[in-house]
Amino acid sequence: MADISLIGFMGCGKSSVGKELSKLLPSMEYIDLDSYIEAMTGRTIPEIFDSEGEEAFRNMEKAALEDIFMTGGLTGTSHILSLGGGTVMTDACRRMIRRNTTCFYLKASVDTLVRNLETWPGDRPMLKSGKSLRSRVEELMAVRGPVYEKTAHHTINVDGDDYLAAAVDIVTMI
Ligand code: S3P
């Protein structure tokens, strides 16, 4: 089976849907790209942003994807990939994702994203801008929204936060 990738803005539920999906498709290996990079580097994502900056992190996302697709190609294992909110903003990553996976955009409104990010703030370097959370989400979504749309093969609306239903929808589309 081809790899499945989940893309979308921070807080849209990529990891939650990915976990539901991996229960429905137990033969596939679940990979959260941020966790993969943390294991690869021995550092947390905020540490990487602090010490080396965003560009270095984007290069690590690209290296991690090359590694995953290469390994999968060699072993035949297929993956469910939960990507970072900004992964597809790197052209090379977007091309790899489009070519090697069936890609699903988990689409959420700004209201949903802000609510989820307020409820589970986490430590997200891209949201530390000095602006209000809503302005920052709007600003990034204006640029990223069209890129999510053009990268994905399918779009799933996740405004209802029903991650199991989203996973079931995905299974019917692969
Ligand atoms: C980022 C999203 C994060 C993580 C990093 C950068 C982004 O992942 O990759 O902090 O640029 O949107 P999540 O979307 O899983 O929060």
Short mmCIF file of N, CA and C and ligand atoms in Angstrom, two decimals:
data_model
loop_
_atom_site.label_atom_id
_atom_site.label_comp_id
_atom_site.label_asym_id
_atom_site.label_seq_id
_atom_site.Cartn_x
_atom_site.Cartn_y
_atom_site.Cartn_z
N MET A 1 0.84 -1.20 0.00
CA MET A 1 0.00 0.00 0.00
C MET A 1 0.88 1.25 0.00
N ALA A 2 0.45 2.29 -0.73
CA ALA A 2 1.24 3.53 -0.78
C ALA A 2 1.23 4.22 0.58
N ASP A 3 2.27 4.99 0.84
CA ASP A 3 2.30 5.77 2.09
C ASP A 3 1.14 6.77 2.11
N ILE A 4 0.71 7.08 3.33
CA ILE A 4 -0.33 8.09 3.52
C ILE A 4 0.32 9.26 4.25
N SER A 5 0.07 10.49 3.81
CA SER A 5 0.57 11.63 4.59
C SER A 5 -0.57 12.53 5.01
N LEU A 6 -0.39 13.12 6.17
CA LEU A 6 -1.38 14.06 6.72
C LEU A 6 -0.73 15.42 6.82
N ILE A 7 -1.35 16.42 6.18
CA ILE A 7 -0.81 17.78 6.26
C ILE A 7 -1.89 18.71 6.78
N GLY A 8 -1.46 19.89 7.20
CA GLY A 8 -2.41 20.88 7.70
C GLY A 8 -1.73 21.72 8.76
N PHE A 9 -2.42 22.77 9.15
CA PHE A 9 -1.85 23.75 10.08
C PHE A 9 -1.67 23.16 11.48
N MET A 10 -0.75 23.76 12.24
CA MET A 10 -0.58 23.37 13.66
C MET A 10 -1.93 23.38 14.36
N GLY A 11 -2.20 22.33 15.12
CA GLY A 11 -3.43 22.30 15.91
C GLY A 11 -4.63 21.74 15.15
N CYS A 12 -4.43 21.29 13.89
CA CYS A 12 -5.59 20.80 13.14
C CYS A 12 -5.94 19.35 13.52
N GLY A 13 -4.99 18.65 14.17
CA GLY A 13 -5.27 17.27 14.61
C GLY A 13 -4.52 16.20 13.82
N LYS A 14 -3.41 16.58 13.19
CA LYS A 14 -2.66 15.61 12.38
C LYS A 14 -2.23 14.39 13.20
N SER A 15 -1.69 14.64 14.40
CA SER A 15 -1.21 13.50 15.21
C SER A 15 -2.39 12.67 15.70
N SER A 16 -3.48 13.33 16.09
CA SER A 16 -4.65 12.57 16.59
C SER A 16 -5.24 11.71 15.48
N VAL A 17 -5.38 12.29 14.28
CA VAL A 17 -5.93 11.50 13.17
C VAL A 17 -4.95 10.39 12.81
N GLY A 18 -3.66 10.71 12.83
CA GLY A 18 -2.64 9.70 12.51
C GLY A 18 -2.72 8.51 13.44
N LYS A 19 -2.93 8.78 14.72
CA LYS A 19 -3.01 7.67 15.69
C LYS A 19 -4.27 6.83 15.46
N GLU A 20 -5.38 7.49 15.17
CA GLU A 20 -6.62 6.73 14.86
C GLU A 20 -6.41 5.88 13.60
N LEU A 21 -5.75 6.49 12.63
CA LEU A 21 -5.52 5.80 11.36
C LEU A 21 -4.62 4.59 11.57
N SER A 22 -3.63 4.72 12.44
CA SER A 22 -2.72 3.59 12.62
C SER A 22 -3.41 2.44 13.35
N LYS A 23 -4.47 2.74 14.12
CA LYS A 23 -5.26 1.64 14.73
C LYS A 23 -6.06 0.92 13.64
N LEU A 24 -6.54 1.69 12.66
CA LEU A 24 -7.34 1.09 11.59
C LEU A 24 -6.45 0.35 10.57
N LEU A 25 -5.20 0.78 10.47
CA LEU A 25 -4.28 0.19 9.48
C LEU A 25 -3.01 -0.28 10.20
N PRO A 26 -3.13 -1.33 11.03
CA PRO A 26 -2.01 -1.71 11.91
C PRO A 26 -0.76 -2.21 11.19
N SER A 27 -0.92 -2.59 9.92
CA SER A 27 0.29 -3.08 9.23
C SER A 27 1.19 -1.93 8.76
N MET A 28 0.68 -0.72 8.82
CA MET A 28 1.50 0.42 8.38
C MET A 28 2.24 1.03 9.57
N GLU A 29 3.43 1.55 9.29
CA GLU A 29 4.22 2.13 10.38
C GLU A 29 3.85 3.61 10.53
N TYR A 30 3.50 4.00 11.77
CA TYR A 30 3.12 5.40 12.02
C TYR A 30 4.36 6.23 12.35
N ILE A 31 4.53 7.33 11.62
CA ILE A 31 5.67 8.22 11.89
C ILE A 31 5.17 9.65 12.04
N ASP A 32 5.52 10.26 13.16
CA ASP A 32 5.29 11.69 13.34
C ASP A 32 6.62 12.37 12.99
N LEU A 33 6.61 13.22 11.96
CA LEU A 33 7.89 13.75 11.45
C LEU A 33 8.66 14.54 12.51
N ASP A 34 7.95 15.31 13.35
CA ASP A 34 8.65 16.05 14.41
C ASP A 34 9.37 15.08 15.36
N SER A 35 8.68 14.01 15.75
CA SER A 35 9.30 13.04 16.67
C SER A 35 10.48 12.35 15.98
N TYR A 36 10.33 12.10 14.68
CA TYR A 36 11.41 11.45 13.92
C TYR A 36 12.67 12.35 13.94
N ILE A 37 12.45 13.65 13.74
CA ILE A 37 13.58 14.60 13.73
C ILE A 37 14.18 14.70 15.13
N GLU A 38 13.33 14.69 16.14
CA GLU A 38 13.85 14.76 17.52
C GLU A 38 14.70 13.53 17.83
N ALA A 39 14.27 12.36 17.36
CA ALA A 39 15.05 11.14 17.60
C ALA A 39 16.35 11.17 16.79
N MET A 40 16.24 11.72 15.56
CA MET A 40 17.40 11.78 14.65
C MET A 40 18.49 12.71 15.21
N THR A 41 18.07 13.82 15.85
CA THR A 41 19.04 14.84 16.28
C THR A 41 19.33 14.79 17.78
N GLY A 42 18.47 14.10 18.54
CA GLY A 42 18.63 14.11 19.99
C GLY A 42 18.27 15.45 20.62
N ARG A 43 17.53 16.29 19.88
CA ARG A 43 17.11 17.59 20.41
C ARG A 43 15.62 17.80 20.19
N THR A 44 15.04 18.69 20.98
CA THR A 44 13.62 18.98 20.77
C THR A 44 13.49 20.00 19.63
N ILE A 45 12.28 20.10 19.06
CA ILE A 45 12.06 21.06 17.97
C ILE A 45 12.36 22.50 18.45
N PRO A 46 11.87 22.93 19.63
CA PRO A 46 12.21 24.29 20.07
C PRO A 46 13.72 24.50 20.23
N GLU A 47 14.43 23.47 20.70
CA GLU A 47 15.90 23.60 20.81
C GLU A 47 16.54 23.80 19.44
N ILE A 48 16.04 23.07 18.45
CA ILE A 48 16.59 23.20 17.10
C ILE A 48 16.35 24.61 16.56
N PHE A 49 15.11 25.11 16.73
CA PHE A 49 14.81 26.47 16.27
C PHE A 49 15.69 27.48 17.00
N ASP A 50 15.86 27.29 18.33
CA ASP A 50 16.65 28.25 19.13
C ASP A 50 18.10 28.28 18.69
N SER A 51 18.67 27.08 18.50
CA SER A 51 20.11 27.05 18.25
C SER A 51 20.47 27.23 16.78
N GLU A 52 19.61 26.74 15.87
CA GLU A 52 20.01 26.77 14.45
C GLU A 52 19.05 27.52 13.55
N GLY A 53 17.86 27.81 14.05
CA GLY A 53 16.93 28.61 13.25
C GLY A 53 16.03 27.77 12.35
N GLU A 54 15.06 28.48 11.75
CA GLU A 54 14.04 27.79 10.96
C GLU A 54 14.62 27.09 9.72
N GLU A 55 15.55 27.76 9.03
CA GLU A 55 16.05 27.18 7.78
C GLU A 55 16.71 25.82 8.03
N ALA A 56 17.48 25.75 9.11
CA ALA A 56 18.14 24.47 9.43
C ALA A 56 17.08 23.40 9.72
N PHE A 57 16.02 23.80 10.43
CA PHE A 57 14.95 22.84 10.72
C PHE A 57 14.29 22.35 9.42
N ARG A 58 14.06 23.27 8.47
CA ARG A 58 13.44 22.87 7.20
C ARG A 58 14.34 21.87 6.44
N ASN A 59 15.65 22.07 6.54
CA ASN A 59 16.58 21.12 5.91
C ASN A 59 16.49 19.75 6.58
N MET A 60 16.28 19.77 7.90
CA MET A 60 16.14 18.49 8.62
C MET A 60 14.86 17.77 8.22
N GLU A 61 13.79 18.53 7.99
CA GLU A 61 12.53 17.91 7.54
C GLU A 61 12.77 17.21 6.19
N LYS A 62 13.51 17.89 5.31
CA LYS A 62 13.79 17.33 3.99
C LYS A 62 14.65 16.06 4.12
N ALA A 63 15.67 16.13 4.95
CA ALA A 63 16.56 14.96 5.14
C ALA A 63 15.76 13.79 5.74
N ALA A 64 14.88 14.10 6.67
CA ALA A 64 14.08 13.05 7.31
C ALA A 64 13.16 12.37 6.29
N LEU A 65 12.55 13.18 5.43
CA LEU A 65 11.65 12.59 4.42
C LEU A 65 12.43 11.73 3.43
N GLU A 66 13.61 12.21 3.04
CA GLU A 66 14.45 11.41 2.11
C GLU A 66 14.76 10.06 2.75
N ASP A 67 15.11 10.11 4.02
CA ASP A 67 15.44 8.91 4.78
C ASP A 67 14.24 7.94 4.83
N ILE A 68 13.08 8.48 5.15
CA ILE A 68 11.88 7.64 5.30
C ILE A 68 11.49 7.01 3.97
N PHE A 69 11.49 7.82 2.90
CA PHE A 69 11.06 7.27 1.61
C PHE A 69 12.08 6.28 1.06
N MET A 70 13.35 6.54 1.34
CA MET A 70 14.40 5.62 0.91
C MET A 70 14.27 4.30 1.65
N THR A 71 14.12 4.34 2.97
CA THR A 71 14.01 3.13 3.77
C THR A 71 12.78 2.32 3.36
N GLY A 72 11.65 3.04 3.20
CA GLY A 72 10.41 2.35 2.81
C GLY A 72 10.60 1.65 1.48
N GLY A 73 11.31 2.34 0.57
CA GLY A 73 11.56 1.76 -0.75
C GLY A 73 12.37 0.49 -0.64
N LEU A 74 13.29 0.46 0.33
CA LEU A 74 14.16 -0.71 0.47
C LEU A 74 13.46 -1.85 1.19
N THR A 75 12.67 -1.51 2.22
CA THR A 75 12.09 -2.57 3.05
C THR A 75 10.67 -2.96 2.62
N GLY A 76 10.04 -2.08 1.86
CA GLY A 76 8.66 -2.37 1.46
C GLY A 76 7.64 -1.99 2.52
N THR A 77 8.12 -1.47 3.67
CA THR A 77 7.17 -1.05 4.72
C THR A 77 6.48 0.24 4.28
N SER A 78 5.17 0.29 4.44
CA SER A 78 4.53 1.58 4.12
C SER A 78 4.21 2.33 5.41
N HIS A 79 4.04 3.64 5.26
CA HIS A 79 3.97 4.54 6.41
C HIS A 79 2.70 5.37 6.43
N ILE A 80 2.31 5.71 7.64
CA ILE A 80 1.35 6.80 7.85
C ILE A 80 2.19 7.94 8.41
N LEU A 81 2.25 9.03 7.67
CA LEU A 81 3.15 10.13 8.06
C LEU A 81 2.36 11.35 8.51
N SER A 82 2.58 11.73 9.75
CA SER A 82 1.99 12.96 10.23
C SER A 82 3.08 14.03 10.12
N LEU A 83 2.87 15.02 9.23
CA LEU A 83 3.92 15.99 8.92
C LEU A 83 3.78 17.23 9.79
N GLY A 84 4.81 18.05 9.80
CA GLY A 84 4.73 19.33 10.51
C GLY A 84 3.89 20.31 9.71
N GLY A 85 3.38 21.33 10.39
CA GLY A 85 2.52 22.30 9.72
C GLY A 85 3.21 23.07 8.61
N GLY A 86 4.55 23.14 8.66
CA GLY A 86 5.26 23.92 7.64
C GLY A 86 6.04 23.07 6.65
N THR A 87 5.97 21.75 6.78
CA THR A 87 6.79 20.88 5.93
C THR A 87 6.57 21.14 4.44
N VAL A 88 5.31 21.30 4.06
CA VAL A 88 5.03 21.43 2.61
C VAL A 88 5.42 22.79 2.05
N MET A 89 5.89 23.71 2.93
CA MET A 89 6.32 25.01 2.42
C MET A 89 7.70 24.93 1.77
N THR A 90 8.38 23.82 1.94
CA THR A 90 9.66 23.60 1.25
C THR A 90 9.35 22.84 -0.04
N ASP A 91 9.72 23.45 -1.18
CA ASP A 91 9.37 22.85 -2.48
C ASP A 91 9.77 21.38 -2.59
N ALA A 92 11.00 21.08 -2.19
CA ALA A 92 11.48 19.70 -2.35
C ALA A 92 10.64 18.74 -1.51
N CYS A 93 10.23 19.19 -0.32
CA CYS A 93 9.39 18.34 0.54
C CYS A 93 8.02 18.15 -0.10
N ARG A 94 7.49 19.26 -0.62
CA ARG A 94 6.15 19.16 -1.22
C ARG A 94 6.16 18.17 -2.39
N ARG A 95 7.21 18.25 -3.19
CA ARG A 95 7.29 17.33 -4.34
C ARG A 95 7.40 15.87 -3.87
N MET A 96 8.24 15.63 -2.84
CA MET A 96 8.40 14.26 -2.34
C MET A 96 7.08 13.72 -1.80
N ILE A 97 6.36 14.57 -1.09
CA ILE A 97 5.10 14.14 -0.46
C ILE A 97 4.06 13.81 -1.54
N ARG A 98 3.98 14.69 -2.53
CA ARG A 98 3.03 14.50 -3.64
C ARG A 98 3.35 13.20 -4.41
N ARG A 99 4.65 12.96 -4.61
CA ARG A 99 5.05 11.82 -5.44
C ARG A 99 4.97 10.50 -4.68
N ASN A 100 5.32 10.52 -3.40
CA ASN A 100 5.49 9.25 -2.66
C ASN A 100 4.31 8.87 -1.77
N THR A 101 3.34 9.77 -1.62
CA THR A 101 2.25 9.47 -0.69
C THR A 101 0.89 9.82 -1.30
N THR A 102 -0.14 9.23 -0.71
CA THR A 102 -1.48 9.76 -0.93
C THR A 102 -1.66 10.78 0.19
N CYS A 103 -1.82 12.04 -0.21
CA CYS A 103 -1.73 13.14 0.77
C CYS A 103 -3.12 13.68 1.12
N PHE A 104 -3.38 13.79 2.42
CA PHE A 104 -4.65 14.31 2.93
C PHE A 104 -4.43 15.62 3.67
N TYR A 105 -5.16 16.64 3.27
CA TYR A 105 -5.13 17.93 3.97
C TYR A 105 -6.24 17.93 5.01
N LEU A 106 -5.86 18.03 6.28
CA LEU A 106 -6.85 18.13 7.36
C LEU A 106 -7.18 19.61 7.52
N LYS A 107 -8.31 19.99 6.94
CA LYS A 107 -8.64 21.41 6.83
C LYS A 107 -9.50 21.86 8.01
N ALA A 108 -9.03 22.89 8.69
CA ALA A 108 -9.78 23.45 9.83
C ALA A 108 -9.86 24.96 9.66
N SER A 109 -10.94 25.54 10.16
CA SER A 109 -11.09 26.99 10.10
C SER A 109 -10.14 27.65 11.11
N VAL A 110 -9.92 28.94 10.93
CA VAL A 110 -9.08 29.68 11.88
C VAL A 110 -9.68 29.57 13.29
N ASP A 111 -10.99 29.62 13.42
CA ASP A 111 -11.63 29.49 14.75
C ASP A 111 -11.24 28.17 15.41
N THR A 112 -11.35 27.08 14.66
CA THR A 112 -10.99 25.76 15.20
C THR A 112 -9.52 25.73 15.60
N LEU A 113 -8.66 26.25 14.71
CA LEU A 113 -7.22 26.20 14.97
C LEU A 113 -6.89 27.00 16.24
N VAL A 114 -7.44 28.20 16.34
CA VAL A 114 -7.14 29.04 17.51
C VAL A 114 -7.64 28.35 18.78
N ARG A 115 -8.83 27.79 18.72
CA ARG A 115 -9.38 27.11 19.90
C ARG A 115 -8.48 25.93 20.31
N ASN A 116 -8.10 25.11 19.33
CA ASN A 116 -7.24 23.96 19.65
C ASN A 116 -5.88 24.40 20.18
N LEU A 117 -5.32 25.45 19.57
CA LEU A 117 -3.99 25.90 20.01
C LEU A 117 -4.04 26.56 21.38
N GLU A 118 -5.20 27.13 21.72
CA GLU A 118 -5.34 27.68 23.08
C GLU A 118 -5.50 26.55 24.10
N THR A 119 -6.20 25.49 23.68
CA THR A 119 -6.43 24.38 24.60
C THR A 119 -5.16 23.55 24.81
N TRP A 120 -4.43 23.31 23.70
CA TRP A 120 -3.16 22.54 23.77
C TRP A 120 -2.04 23.39 23.19
N PRO A 121 -1.55 24.37 23.96
CA PRO A 121 -0.59 25.31 23.38
C PRO A 121 0.72 24.66 22.92
N GLY A 122 1.24 23.67 23.66
CA GLY A 122 2.53 23.08 23.28
C GLY A 122 3.62 24.14 23.23
N ASP A 123 4.74 23.78 22.64
CA ASP A 123 5.82 24.76 22.49
C ASP A 123 6.09 24.87 21.00
N ARG A 124 5.50 25.91 20.37
CA ARG A 124 5.56 26.01 18.92
C ARG A 124 6.29 27.29 18.51
N PRO A 125 7.56 27.13 18.10
CA PRO A 125 8.37 28.31 17.78
C PRO A 125 7.73 29.22 16.73
N MET A 126 7.02 28.66 15.76
CA MET A 126 6.46 29.48 14.69
C MET A 126 5.33 30.39 15.18
N LEU A 127 4.83 30.12 16.39
CA LEU A 127 3.74 30.96 16.90
C LEU A 127 4.26 32.05 17.84
N LYS A 128 5.57 32.07 18.06
CA LYS A 128 6.15 33.11 18.94
C LYS A 128 6.52 34.31 18.07
N SER A 129 5.56 35.20 17.87
CA SER A 129 5.81 36.29 16.92
C SER A 129 5.56 37.65 17.54
N GLY A 130 5.06 37.68 18.76
CA GLY A 130 4.70 38.96 19.36
C GLY A 130 3.30 39.41 18.96
N LYS A 131 2.70 38.72 17.99
CA LYS A 131 1.32 39.05 17.58
C LYS A 131 0.34 38.22 18.39
N SER A 132 -0.95 38.57 18.29
CA SER A 132 -1.94 37.72 18.95
C SER A 132 -1.97 36.38 18.21
N LEU A 133 -2.42 35.35 18.93
CA LEU A 133 -2.46 34.01 18.33
C LEU A 133 -3.30 34.03 17.05
N ARG A 134 -4.47 34.69 17.12
CA ARG A 134 -5.36 34.70 15.96
C ARG A 134 -4.70 35.40 14.76
N SER A 135 -4.04 36.54 15.00
CA SER A 135 -3.40 37.24 13.87
C SER A 135 -2.31 36.39 13.25
N ARG A 136 -1.56 35.71 14.11
CA ARG A 136 -0.46 34.88 13.59
C ARG A 136 -1.02 33.70 12.78
N VAL A 137 -2.08 33.08 13.29
CA VAL A 137 -2.68 31.95 12.55
C VAL A 137 -3.22 32.47 11.21
N GLU A 138 -3.89 33.63 11.23
CA GLU A 138 -4.45 34.18 9.98
C GLU A 138 -3.33 34.48 8.98
N GLU A 139 -2.27 35.08 9.50
CA GLU A 139 -1.14 35.47 8.64
C GLU A 139 -0.51 34.23 7.98
N LEU A 140 -0.24 33.21 8.78
CA LEU A 140 0.40 32.00 8.22
C LEU A 140 -0.57 31.24 7.32
N MET A 141 -1.83 31.17 7.72
CA MET A 141 -2.81 30.42 6.92
C MET A 141 -3.04 31.06 5.55
N ALA A 142 -2.91 32.41 5.48
CA ALA A 142 -3.09 33.09 4.19
C ALA A 142 -2.05 32.60 3.19
N VAL A 143 -0.87 32.30 3.66
CA VAL A 143 0.20 31.82 2.78
C VAL A 143 0.12 30.29 2.61
N ARG A 144 -0.16 29.62 3.71
CA ARG A 144 -0.07 28.15 3.67
C ARG A 144 -1.32 27.47 3.12
N GLY A 145 -2.48 28.08 3.36
CA GLY A 145 -3.75 27.44 2.94
C GLY A 145 -3.70 26.97 1.48
N PRO A 146 -3.34 27.89 0.53
CA PRO A 146 -3.30 27.47 -0.88
C PRO A 146 -2.28 26.36 -1.14
N VAL A 147 -1.20 26.35 -0.36
CA VAL A 147 -0.17 25.32 -0.57
C VAL A 147 -0.68 23.96 -0.06
N TYR A 148 -1.38 23.97 1.07
CA TYR A 148 -1.99 22.70 1.54
C TYR A 148 -2.94 22.18 0.47
N GLU A 149 -3.76 23.09 -0.09
CA GLU A 149 -4.77 22.67 -1.08
C GLU A 149 -4.09 22.06 -2.31
N LYS A 150 -3.02 22.71 -2.77
CA LYS A 150 -2.43 22.21 -4.03
C LYS A 150 -1.56 20.97 -3.81
N THR A 151 -1.13 20.75 -2.59
CA THR A 151 -0.29 19.58 -2.32
C THR A 151 -1.14 18.32 -2.14
N ALA A 152 -2.29 18.48 -1.48
CA ALA A 152 -3.08 17.30 -1.10
C ALA A 152 -3.79 16.66 -2.30
N HIS A 153 -3.94 15.35 -2.21
CA HIS A 153 -4.79 14.65 -3.18
C HIS A 153 -6.24 14.70 -2.72
N HIS A 154 -6.44 14.79 -1.40
CA HIS A 154 -7.80 14.83 -0.84
C HIS A 154 -7.83 15.80 0.34
N THR A 155 -8.99 16.41 0.55
CA THR A 155 -9.15 17.33 1.69
C THR A 155 -10.24 16.79 2.61
N ILE A 156 -9.94 16.78 3.91
CA ILE A 156 -10.91 16.29 4.90
C ILE A 156 -11.19 17.45 5.86
N ASN A 157 -12.45 17.77 6.04
CA ASN A 157 -12.77 18.84 6.98
C ASN A 157 -12.76 18.30 8.41
N VAL A 158 -12.01 18.96 9.28
CA VAL A 158 -11.89 18.47 10.66
C VAL A 158 -12.42 19.49 11.68
N ASP A 159 -13.31 20.37 11.23
CA ASP A 159 -13.84 21.37 12.16
C ASP A 159 -14.63 20.76 13.31
N GLY A 160 -15.18 19.58 13.09
CA GLY A 160 -15.94 18.95 14.19
C GLY A 160 -15.05 18.24 15.19
N ASP A 161 -13.74 18.23 14.97
CA ASP A 161 -12.77 17.55 15.86
C ASP A 161 -13.07 16.06 16.02
N ASP A 162 -13.74 15.46 15.04
CA ASP A 162 -14.01 14.02 15.15
C ASP A 162 -12.89 13.28 14.40
N TYR A 163 -11.83 12.97 15.14
CA TYR A 163 -10.63 12.44 14.50
C TYR A 163 -10.82 11.00 14.04
N LEU A 164 -11.63 10.23 14.75
CA LEU A 164 -11.90 8.87 14.32
C LEU A 164 -12.66 8.90 12.98
N ALA A 165 -13.66 9.78 12.88
CA ALA A 165 -14.44 9.88 11.63
C ALA A 165 -13.52 10.30 10.48
N ALA A 166 -12.59 11.20 10.75
CA ALA A 166 -11.65 11.63 9.70
C ALA A 166 -10.81 10.44 9.25
N ALA A 167 -10.36 9.63 10.22
CA ALA A 167 -9.53 8.46 9.89
C ALA A 167 -10.34 7.45 9.06
N VAL A 168 -11.59 7.25 9.45
CA VAL A 168 -12.44 6.31 8.70
C VAL A 168 -12.64 6.83 7.27
N ASP A 169 -12.87 8.13 7.12
CA ASP A 169 -12.99 8.73 5.78
C ASP A 169 -11.75 8.46 4.94
N ILE A 170 -10.60 8.64 5.57
CA ILE A 170 -9.35 8.45 4.83
C ILE A 170 -9.24 7.01 4.34
N VAL A 171 -9.60 6.06 5.22
CA VAL A 171 -9.50 4.64 4.84
C VAL A 171 -10.39 4.35 3.62
N THR A 172 -11.53 5.02 3.54
CA THR A 172 -12.41 4.76 2.38
C THR A 172 -11.85 5.36 1.08
N MET A 173 -10.87 6.24 1.21
CA MET A 173 -10.35 6.93 0.01
C MET A 173 -9.04 6.39 -0.50
N ILE A 174 -8.40 5.48 0.24
CA ILE A 174 -7.08 5.03 -0.21
C ILE A 174 -7.19 3.79 -1.11
C1 S3P B 1 5.68 23.94 12.44
C2 S3P B 1 4.82 23.01 12.96
C3 S3P B 1 5.21 22.05 14.02
C4 S3P B 1 6.72 21.77 13.96
C5 S3P B 1 7.49 23.05 13.98
C6 S3P B 1 7.12 24.00 12.82
C7 S3P B 1 5.17 24.90 11.42
O1 S3P B 1 4.50 20.83 13.88
O2 S3P B 1 7.03 21.05 12.80
O3 S3P B 1 7.27 23.68 15.22
O4 S3P B 1 5.97 25.57 10.76
O5 S3P B 1 3.93 24.97 11.26
P1 S3P B 1 2.90 20.68 14.19
O6 S3P B 1 2.15 21.14 12.98
O7 S3P B 1 2.74 19.21 14.42
O8 S3P B 1 2.61 21.49 15.41
#
